[in-house]
Short mmCIF file of C-alpha atoms in Angstrom, two decimals:
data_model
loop_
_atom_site.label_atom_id
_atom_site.label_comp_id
_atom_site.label_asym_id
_atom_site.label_seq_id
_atom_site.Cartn_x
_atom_site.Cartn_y
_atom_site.Cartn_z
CA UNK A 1 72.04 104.23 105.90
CA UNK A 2 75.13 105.12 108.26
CA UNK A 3 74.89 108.95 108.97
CA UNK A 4 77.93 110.94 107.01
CA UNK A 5 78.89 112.24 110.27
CA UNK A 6 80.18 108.67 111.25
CA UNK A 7 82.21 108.62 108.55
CA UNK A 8 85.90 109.77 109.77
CA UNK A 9 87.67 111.82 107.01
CA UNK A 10 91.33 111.29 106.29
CA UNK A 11 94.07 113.06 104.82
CA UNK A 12 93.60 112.64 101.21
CA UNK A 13 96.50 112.75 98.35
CA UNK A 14 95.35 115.64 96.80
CA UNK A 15 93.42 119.25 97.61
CA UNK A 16 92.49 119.80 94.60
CA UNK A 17 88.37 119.59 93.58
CA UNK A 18 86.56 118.81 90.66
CA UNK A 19 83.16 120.44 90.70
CA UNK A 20 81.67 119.22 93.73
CA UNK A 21 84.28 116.41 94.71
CA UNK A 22 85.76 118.04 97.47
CA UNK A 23 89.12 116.60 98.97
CA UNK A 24 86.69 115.80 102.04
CA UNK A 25 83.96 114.17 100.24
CA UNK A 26 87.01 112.29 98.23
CA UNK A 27 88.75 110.95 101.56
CA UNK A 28 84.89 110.13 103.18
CA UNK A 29 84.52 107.89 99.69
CA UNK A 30 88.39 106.41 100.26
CA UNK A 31 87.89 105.36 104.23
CA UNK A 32 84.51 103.76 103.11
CA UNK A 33 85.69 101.43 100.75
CA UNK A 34 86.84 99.12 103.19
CA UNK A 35 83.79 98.60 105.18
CA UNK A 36 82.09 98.70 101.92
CA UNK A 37 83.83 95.67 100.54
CA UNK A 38 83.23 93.86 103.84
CA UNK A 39 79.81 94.43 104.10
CA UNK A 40 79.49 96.05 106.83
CA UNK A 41 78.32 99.73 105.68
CA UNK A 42 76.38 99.87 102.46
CA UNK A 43 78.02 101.27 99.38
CA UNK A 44 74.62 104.00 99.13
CA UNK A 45 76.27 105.12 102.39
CA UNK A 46 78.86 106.91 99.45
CA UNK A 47 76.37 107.37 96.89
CA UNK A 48 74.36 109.22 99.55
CA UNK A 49 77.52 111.83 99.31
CA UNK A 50 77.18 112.20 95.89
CA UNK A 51 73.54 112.65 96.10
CA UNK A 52 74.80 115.45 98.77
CA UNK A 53 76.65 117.12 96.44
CA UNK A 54 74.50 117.25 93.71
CA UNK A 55 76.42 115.23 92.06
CA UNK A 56 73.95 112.43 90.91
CA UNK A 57 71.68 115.38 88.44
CA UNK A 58 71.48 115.05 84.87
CA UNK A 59 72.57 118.28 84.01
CA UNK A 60 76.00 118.32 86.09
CA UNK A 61 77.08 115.92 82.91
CA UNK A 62 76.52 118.23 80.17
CA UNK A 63 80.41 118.92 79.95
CA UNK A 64 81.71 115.55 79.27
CA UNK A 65 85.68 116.65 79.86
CA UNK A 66 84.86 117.63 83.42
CA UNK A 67 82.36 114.37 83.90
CA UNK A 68 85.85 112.55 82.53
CA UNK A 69 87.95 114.09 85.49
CA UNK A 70 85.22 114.08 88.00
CA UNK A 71 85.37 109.51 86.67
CA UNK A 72 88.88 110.19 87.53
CA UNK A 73 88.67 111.33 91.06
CA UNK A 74 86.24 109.35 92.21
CA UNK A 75 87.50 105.99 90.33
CA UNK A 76 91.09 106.98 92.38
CA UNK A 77 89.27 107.03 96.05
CA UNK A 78 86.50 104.00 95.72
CA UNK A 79 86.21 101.77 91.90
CA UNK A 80 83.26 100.21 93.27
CA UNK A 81 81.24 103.84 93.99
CA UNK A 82 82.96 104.51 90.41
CA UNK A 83 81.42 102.05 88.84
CA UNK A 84 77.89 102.22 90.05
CA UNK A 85 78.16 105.99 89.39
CA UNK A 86 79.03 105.80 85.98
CA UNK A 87 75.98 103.56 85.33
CA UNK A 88 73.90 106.43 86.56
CA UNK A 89 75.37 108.56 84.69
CA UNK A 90 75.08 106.46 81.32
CA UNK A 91 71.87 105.49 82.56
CA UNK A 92 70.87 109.30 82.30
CA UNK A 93 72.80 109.78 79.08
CA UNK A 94 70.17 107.49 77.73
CA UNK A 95 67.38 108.64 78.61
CA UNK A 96 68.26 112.24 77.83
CA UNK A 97 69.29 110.52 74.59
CA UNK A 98 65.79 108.34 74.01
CA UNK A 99 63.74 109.07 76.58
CA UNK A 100 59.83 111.08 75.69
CA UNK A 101 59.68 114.71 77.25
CA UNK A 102 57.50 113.03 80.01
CA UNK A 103 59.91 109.82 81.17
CA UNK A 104 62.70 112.71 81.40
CA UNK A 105 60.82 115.13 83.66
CA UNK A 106 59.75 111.97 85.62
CA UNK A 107 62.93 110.53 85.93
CA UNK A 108 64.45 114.06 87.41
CA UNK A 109 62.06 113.78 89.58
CA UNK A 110 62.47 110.39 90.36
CA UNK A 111 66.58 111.06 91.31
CA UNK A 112 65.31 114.36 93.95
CA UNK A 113 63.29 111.90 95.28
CA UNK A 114 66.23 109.56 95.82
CA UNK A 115 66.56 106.87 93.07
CA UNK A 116 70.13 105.90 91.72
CA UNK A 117 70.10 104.67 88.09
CA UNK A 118 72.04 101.71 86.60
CA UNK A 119 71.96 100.26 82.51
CA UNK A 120 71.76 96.39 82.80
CA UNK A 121 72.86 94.90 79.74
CA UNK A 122 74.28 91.17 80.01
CA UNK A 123 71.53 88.26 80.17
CA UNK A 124 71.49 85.23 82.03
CA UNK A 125 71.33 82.00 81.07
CA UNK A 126 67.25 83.05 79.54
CA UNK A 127 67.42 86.25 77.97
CA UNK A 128 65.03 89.49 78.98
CA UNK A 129 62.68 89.24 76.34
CA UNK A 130 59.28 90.77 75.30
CA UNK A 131 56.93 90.11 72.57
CA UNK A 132 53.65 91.83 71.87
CA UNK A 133 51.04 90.73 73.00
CA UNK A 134 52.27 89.46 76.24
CA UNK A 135 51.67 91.66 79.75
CA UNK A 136 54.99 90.84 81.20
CA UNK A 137 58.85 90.79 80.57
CA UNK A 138 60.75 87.02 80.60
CA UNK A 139 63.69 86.28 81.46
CA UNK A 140 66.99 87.51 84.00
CA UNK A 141 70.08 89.67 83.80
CA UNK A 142 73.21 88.94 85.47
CA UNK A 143 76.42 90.99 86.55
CA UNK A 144 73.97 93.77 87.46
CA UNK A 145 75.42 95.92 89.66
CA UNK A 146 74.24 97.88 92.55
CA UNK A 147 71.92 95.50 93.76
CA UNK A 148 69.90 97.22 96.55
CA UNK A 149 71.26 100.96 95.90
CA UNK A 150 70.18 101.26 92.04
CA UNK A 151 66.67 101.66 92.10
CA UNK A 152 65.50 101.76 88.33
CA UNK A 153 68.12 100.06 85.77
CA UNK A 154 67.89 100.91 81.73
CA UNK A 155 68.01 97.46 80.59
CA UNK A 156 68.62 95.48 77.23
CA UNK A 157 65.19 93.78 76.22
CA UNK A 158 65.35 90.97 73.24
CA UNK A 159 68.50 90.96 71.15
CA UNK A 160 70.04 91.89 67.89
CA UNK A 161 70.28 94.49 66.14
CA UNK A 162 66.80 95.60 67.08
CA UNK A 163 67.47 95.30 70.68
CA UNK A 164 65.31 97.58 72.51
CA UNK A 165 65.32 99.78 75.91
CA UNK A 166 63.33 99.87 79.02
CA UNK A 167 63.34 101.50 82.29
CA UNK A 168 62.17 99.62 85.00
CA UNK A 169 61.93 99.81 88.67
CA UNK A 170 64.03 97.07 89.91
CA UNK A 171 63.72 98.10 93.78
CA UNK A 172 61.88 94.53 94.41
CA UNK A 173 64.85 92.95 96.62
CA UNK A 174 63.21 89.61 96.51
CA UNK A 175 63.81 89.31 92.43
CA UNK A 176 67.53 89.93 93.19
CA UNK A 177 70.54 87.28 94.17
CA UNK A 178 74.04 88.91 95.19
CA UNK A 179 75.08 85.56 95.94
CA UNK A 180 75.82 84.97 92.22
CA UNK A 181 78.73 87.75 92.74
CA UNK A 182 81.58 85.27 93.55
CA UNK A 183 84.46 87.57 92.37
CA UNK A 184 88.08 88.43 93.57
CA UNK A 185 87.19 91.68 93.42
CA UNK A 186 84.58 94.68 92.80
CA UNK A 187 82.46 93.43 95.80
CA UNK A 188 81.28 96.31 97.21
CA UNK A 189 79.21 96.23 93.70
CA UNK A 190 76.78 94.06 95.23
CA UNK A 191 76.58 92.61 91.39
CA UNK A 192 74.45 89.42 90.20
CA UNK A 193 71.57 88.57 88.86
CA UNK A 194 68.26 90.08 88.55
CA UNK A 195 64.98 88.15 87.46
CA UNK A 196 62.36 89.74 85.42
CA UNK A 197 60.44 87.25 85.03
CA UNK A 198 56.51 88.29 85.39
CA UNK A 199 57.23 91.90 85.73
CA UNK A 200 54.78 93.54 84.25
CA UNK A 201 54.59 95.89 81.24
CA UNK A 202 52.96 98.94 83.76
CA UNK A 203 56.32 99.01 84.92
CA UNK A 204 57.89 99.62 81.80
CA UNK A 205 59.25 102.56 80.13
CA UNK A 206 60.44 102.08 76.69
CA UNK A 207 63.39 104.21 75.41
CA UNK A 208 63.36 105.20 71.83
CA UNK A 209 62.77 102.81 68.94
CA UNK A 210 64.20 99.31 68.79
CA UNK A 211 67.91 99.46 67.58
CA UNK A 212 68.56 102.78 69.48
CA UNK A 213 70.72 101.11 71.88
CA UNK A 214 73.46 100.28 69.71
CA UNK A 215 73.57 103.74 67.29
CA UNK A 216 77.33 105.84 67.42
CA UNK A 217 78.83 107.26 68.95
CA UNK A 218 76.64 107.03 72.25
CA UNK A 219 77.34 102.83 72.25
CA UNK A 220 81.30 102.03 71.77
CA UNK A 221 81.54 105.58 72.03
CA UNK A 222 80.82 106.28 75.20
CA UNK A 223 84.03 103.86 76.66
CA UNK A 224 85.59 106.86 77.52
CA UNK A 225 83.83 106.83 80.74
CA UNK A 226 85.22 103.19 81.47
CA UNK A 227 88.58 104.52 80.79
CA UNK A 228 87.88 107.71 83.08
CA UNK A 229 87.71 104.80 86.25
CA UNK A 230 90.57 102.72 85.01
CA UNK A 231 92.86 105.89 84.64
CA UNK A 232 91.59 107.33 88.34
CA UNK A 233 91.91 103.83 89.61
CA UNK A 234 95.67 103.43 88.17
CA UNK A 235 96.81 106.80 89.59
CA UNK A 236 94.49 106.55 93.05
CA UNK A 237 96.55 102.98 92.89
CA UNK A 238 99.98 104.19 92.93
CA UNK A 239 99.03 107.00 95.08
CA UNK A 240 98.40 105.16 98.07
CA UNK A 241 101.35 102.61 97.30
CA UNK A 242 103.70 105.70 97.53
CA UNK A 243 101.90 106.65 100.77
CA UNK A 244 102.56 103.32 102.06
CA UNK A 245 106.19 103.17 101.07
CA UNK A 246 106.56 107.05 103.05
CA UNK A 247 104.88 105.58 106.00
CA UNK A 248 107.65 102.67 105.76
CA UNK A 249 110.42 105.00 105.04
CA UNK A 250 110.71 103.73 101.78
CA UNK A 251 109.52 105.90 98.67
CA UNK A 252 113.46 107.62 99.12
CA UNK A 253 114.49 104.55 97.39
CA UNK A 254 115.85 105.41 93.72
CA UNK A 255 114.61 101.37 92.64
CA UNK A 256 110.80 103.09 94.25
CA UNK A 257 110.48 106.03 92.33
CA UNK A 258 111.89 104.17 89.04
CA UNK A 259 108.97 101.67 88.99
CA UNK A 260 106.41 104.06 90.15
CA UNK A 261 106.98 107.28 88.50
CA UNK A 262 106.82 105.98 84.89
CA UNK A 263 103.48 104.41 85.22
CA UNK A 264 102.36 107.48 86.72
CA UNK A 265 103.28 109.32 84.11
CA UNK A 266 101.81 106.63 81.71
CA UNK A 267 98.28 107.60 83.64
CA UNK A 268 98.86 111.04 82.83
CA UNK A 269 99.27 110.88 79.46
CA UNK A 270 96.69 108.03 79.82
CA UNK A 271 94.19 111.12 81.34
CA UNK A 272 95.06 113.90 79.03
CA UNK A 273 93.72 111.16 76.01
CA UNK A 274 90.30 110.39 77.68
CA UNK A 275 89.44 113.92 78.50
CA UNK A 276 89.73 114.37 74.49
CA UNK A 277 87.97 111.34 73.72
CA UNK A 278 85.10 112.97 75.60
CA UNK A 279 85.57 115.71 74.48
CA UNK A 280 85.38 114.13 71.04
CA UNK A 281 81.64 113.35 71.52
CA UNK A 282 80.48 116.99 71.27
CA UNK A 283 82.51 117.71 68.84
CA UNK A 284 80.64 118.28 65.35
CA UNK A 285 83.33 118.38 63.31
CA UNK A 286 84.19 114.60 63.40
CA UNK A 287 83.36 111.51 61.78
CA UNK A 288 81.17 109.04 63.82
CA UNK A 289 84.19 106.45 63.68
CA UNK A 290 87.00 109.00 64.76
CA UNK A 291 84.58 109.61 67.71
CA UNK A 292 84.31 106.03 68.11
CA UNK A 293 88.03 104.83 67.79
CA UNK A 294 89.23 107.83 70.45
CA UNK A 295 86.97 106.36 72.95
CA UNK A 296 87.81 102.66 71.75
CA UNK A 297 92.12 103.56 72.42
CA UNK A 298 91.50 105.51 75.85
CA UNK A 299 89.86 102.56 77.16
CA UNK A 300 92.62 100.08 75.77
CA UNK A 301 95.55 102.33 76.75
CA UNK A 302 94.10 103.03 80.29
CA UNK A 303 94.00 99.30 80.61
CA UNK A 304 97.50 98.42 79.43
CA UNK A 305 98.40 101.33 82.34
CA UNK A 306 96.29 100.05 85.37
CA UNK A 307 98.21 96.76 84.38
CA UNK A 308 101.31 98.20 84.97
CA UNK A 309 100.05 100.08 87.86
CA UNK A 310 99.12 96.77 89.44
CA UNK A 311 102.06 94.82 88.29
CA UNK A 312 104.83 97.72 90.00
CA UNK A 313 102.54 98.34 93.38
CA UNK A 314 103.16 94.56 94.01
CA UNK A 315 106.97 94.61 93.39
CA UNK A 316 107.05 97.74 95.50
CA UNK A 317 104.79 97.38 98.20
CA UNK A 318 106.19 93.78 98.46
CA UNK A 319 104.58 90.83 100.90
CA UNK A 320 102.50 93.54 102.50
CA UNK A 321 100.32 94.06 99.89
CA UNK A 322 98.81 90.41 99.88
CA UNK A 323 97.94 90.82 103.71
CA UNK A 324 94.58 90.78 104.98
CA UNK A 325 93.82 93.89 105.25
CA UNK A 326 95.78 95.70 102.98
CA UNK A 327 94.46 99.19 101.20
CA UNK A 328 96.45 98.30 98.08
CA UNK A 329 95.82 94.89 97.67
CA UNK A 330 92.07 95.50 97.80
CA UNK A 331 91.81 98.53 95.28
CA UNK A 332 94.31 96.27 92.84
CA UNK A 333 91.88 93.52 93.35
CA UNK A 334 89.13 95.51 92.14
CA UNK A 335 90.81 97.11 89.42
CA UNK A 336 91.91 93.96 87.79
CA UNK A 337 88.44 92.93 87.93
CA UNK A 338 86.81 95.97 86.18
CA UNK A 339 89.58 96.43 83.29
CA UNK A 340 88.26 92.76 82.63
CA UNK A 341 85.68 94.40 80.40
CA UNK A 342 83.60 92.49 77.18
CA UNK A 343 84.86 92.58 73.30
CA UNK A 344 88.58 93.79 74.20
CA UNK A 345 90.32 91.96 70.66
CA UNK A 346 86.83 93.57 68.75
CA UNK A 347 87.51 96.98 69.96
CA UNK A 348 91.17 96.41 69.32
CA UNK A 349 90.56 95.51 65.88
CA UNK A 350 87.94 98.35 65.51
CA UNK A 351 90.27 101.58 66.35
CA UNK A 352 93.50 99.35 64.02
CA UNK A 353 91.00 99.22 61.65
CA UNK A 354 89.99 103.08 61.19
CA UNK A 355 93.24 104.82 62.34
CA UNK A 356 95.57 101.87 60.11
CA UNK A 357 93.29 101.71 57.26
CA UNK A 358 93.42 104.80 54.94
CA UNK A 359 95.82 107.39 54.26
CA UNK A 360 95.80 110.30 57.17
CA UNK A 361 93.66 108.51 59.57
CA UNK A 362 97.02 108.00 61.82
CA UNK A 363 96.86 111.51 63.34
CA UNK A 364 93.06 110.47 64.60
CA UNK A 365 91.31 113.72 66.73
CA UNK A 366 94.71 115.08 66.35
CA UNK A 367 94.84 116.08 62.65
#
C-alpha cells in the first residue's frame, strides 16, 4: 500500500466536513483517482483513509441521512472509492440485518483487523449454487467489484425467491480475473469475475433464512445509497468543470453559468430527495412501498441529473474534455458507467405504480 504521506493534498471545492470526511481526506481521495484508474496506486490506498477515519465501522451508519451525505462527498471526489464503499456499507447493513449475534461480533472484528466488505450479487454464465448435501459452493459471479481490496463479499447463493446469503472470504487472488472488466469506465473498481467453484462450506457463513435477501424495504429500498453516489458524482462533476473553466478564464461567461448552474441546482434538489428517502427507512410511520418508491425516484431522478451533468460539462468544457488526461472526462466516464444500473423500466414502473395508482398517494413521504 502507498503510505498516505505520499499522497499530495490539493485544494478541494469545498471546506465543509461530513463526520469524518475532512476537506483533506476529500482532496487525498480526488488526486488519487487518477493513478487509481491507471493502475498505478491501488484503490485500498483510499480505502486505507477511510479505514483511518473510522469511517469503514458498522455503527458510523446508524444515521442513514448523514451516511446519504457522507455517499455524497465521497461519490463527488472518487465514484470508484464510492462505489466499493457503499458495498461495505450494504454489506454491513446485511449482516446487522441477518447476521447470528456471533457472525456480527466476528465480522467487527474482522473490519479492526482490516477486511473491507463487498455484496456480490450478479452470476456468471453458471450460477453460485449450493445444495445440501454437497461440501462446496458451484459456480462464479461476475461484475464483482473490488477485486483484491474487498476481502469477504455477502454473496447471492441459488436463485429465486428463496435465494439465500453467505459470507465468504474471497481474499484467494488466484479464484479472481479483473481481466473480464473491459469497461469505458469505473476501472479503478478492479470489477470481474470471481469463481467459487470448490470453495468449501467451512468458509461459509449463512445470513438469515433463504428469501431474506429480497424482503422491503432493505432490497429496492436501500437504492437510496446508489442515488447518494450519482448525486455526489453529478455535483463533484460540475464542480471541477467550473474549476476548469476559472483556470481558463472562462466560467465569467453568461452561456457557462446558464448550462451549469441549472443542473446544479437540479443536484440539489436531487440531494435534498435522497437524504429523505433515507431517512424514509427509519421511519415507522410509513408503508413498506412508500419506503420503497422514495428510494426507487431518488435513484431515477439522480440519474436523469448526472445525465445532464455529463451532457453540459462536455458542451462547456469543450475539446478538452476528451483529452488524454483530462479530470472531467474520466469522472464523466465513470459516472455514465455506474448510473447504468439493472431493472431501470421495473423500478420506473414500480414508484408510477404506487404514487399514480390510488387516490393521495401523489404527495408520497410528503403527505
Amino acid at each position: 500500500m502507498m503510505p498516505l504521506s505520499t499522497i499530495s493534498p490539493a485544494t478541494p471545492s469545498s471546506k465543509a466536513s461530513q463526520g469524518d470526511l475532512t476537506a483533506d481526506l476529500l482532496a487525498k481521495l480526488l488526486n488519487g483517482a487518477e493513478a487509481e484508474e491507471a493502475g498505478t496506486r491501488p484503490i485500498g490506498s483510499s480505502i486505507d483513509l477511510l479505514r483511518s477515519a473510522s469511517l469503514l465501522n458498522a455503527d458510523r451508519y446508524e444515521q442513514p441521512d448523514l451516511t446519504a451525505r457522507m455517499l455524497m462527498r465521497v461519490g463527488a471526489a472518487n465514484l470508484s472509492v464510492g462505489r466499493l464503499w457503499e458495498g461495505h456499507i450494504n454489506a454491513s447493513a446485511l449482516i446487522d440485518l441477518y447476521g447470528s449475534p456471533g457472525l456480527k461480533c466476528r465480522v467487527r472484528t474482522l473490519i479492526a483487523q482490516g477486511a473491507f466488505l463487498g455484496v456480490w450479487g450478479a452470476d456468471a454464465d453458471v450460477p453460485v449454487t449450493w445444495t445440501a448435501p454437497r461440501t462446496c459452493l458451484n459456480g462464479a459471479k461476475m461484475f464483482a467489484s473490488g477485486l483484491g481490496t474487498v476481502t469477504h463479499a455477502v454473496v447471492t447463493v441459488n436463485s429465486g425467491p428463496e435465494v439465500c446469503l453467505a459470507l465468504v472470504d474471497v481474499s484467494d487472488m488466484a479464484r479472481a480475473d479483473a481481466g473480464v472488466w473491459n469497461m469505458h469506465g469505473m476501472r479503478a473498481t478492479a470489477s470481474g469475475r470471481f469463481d467459487f467453484t470448490d470453495c468449501p462450506m467451512s468458509s461459509v457463513d449463512w445470513l438469515g433464512e433463504p428469501g431474506d435477501y429480497l424482503k422491503e424495504p432493505h432490497f429496492v429500498g436501500g437504492v437510496w445509497r446508489i442515488a447518494a453516489l450519482q448525486a455526489g458524482a453529478a455535483i463533484g462533476l460540475v464542480d471541477r468543470a467550473a474549476a476548469q473553466l476559472r483556470a481558463m478564464d472562462r466560467m465569467q461567461a453568461e452561456p457557462q453559468k446558464a448550462r451549469l448552474m441549472p443542473v446544479l441546482m437540479r443536484a440539489w434538489a436531487g440531494s435534498a430527495l435522497v437524504e429523505r428517502a433515507a431517512l424514509a427507512t427509519i421511519d415507522t410511520e410509513l408503508a413498506t412501498e412508500q419506503i420503497v418508491s422514495t428510494s426507487i425516484s431518488a435513484r431515477l431522478l439522480t440519474e436523469e441529473i448526472a445525465l445532464d451533468a455529463i451532457r453540459a460539462v462536455e458542451q462547456s468544457i469543450g475539446l478538452q474534455h476528451f483529452a488524454a488526461g483530462s479530470q472531467t472526462g474520466r469522472m464523466a466516464r465513470d459516472l455514465a458507467v455506474y448510473l447504468r444500473q439493472a431493472a431501470r423500466d421495473a423500478f420506473q414502473q414500480r414508484a408510477s405504480e404506487h404514487a399514480l395508482g390510488r387516490e393521495g398517494n401523489a404527495w408520497g413521504v410528503f403527505g
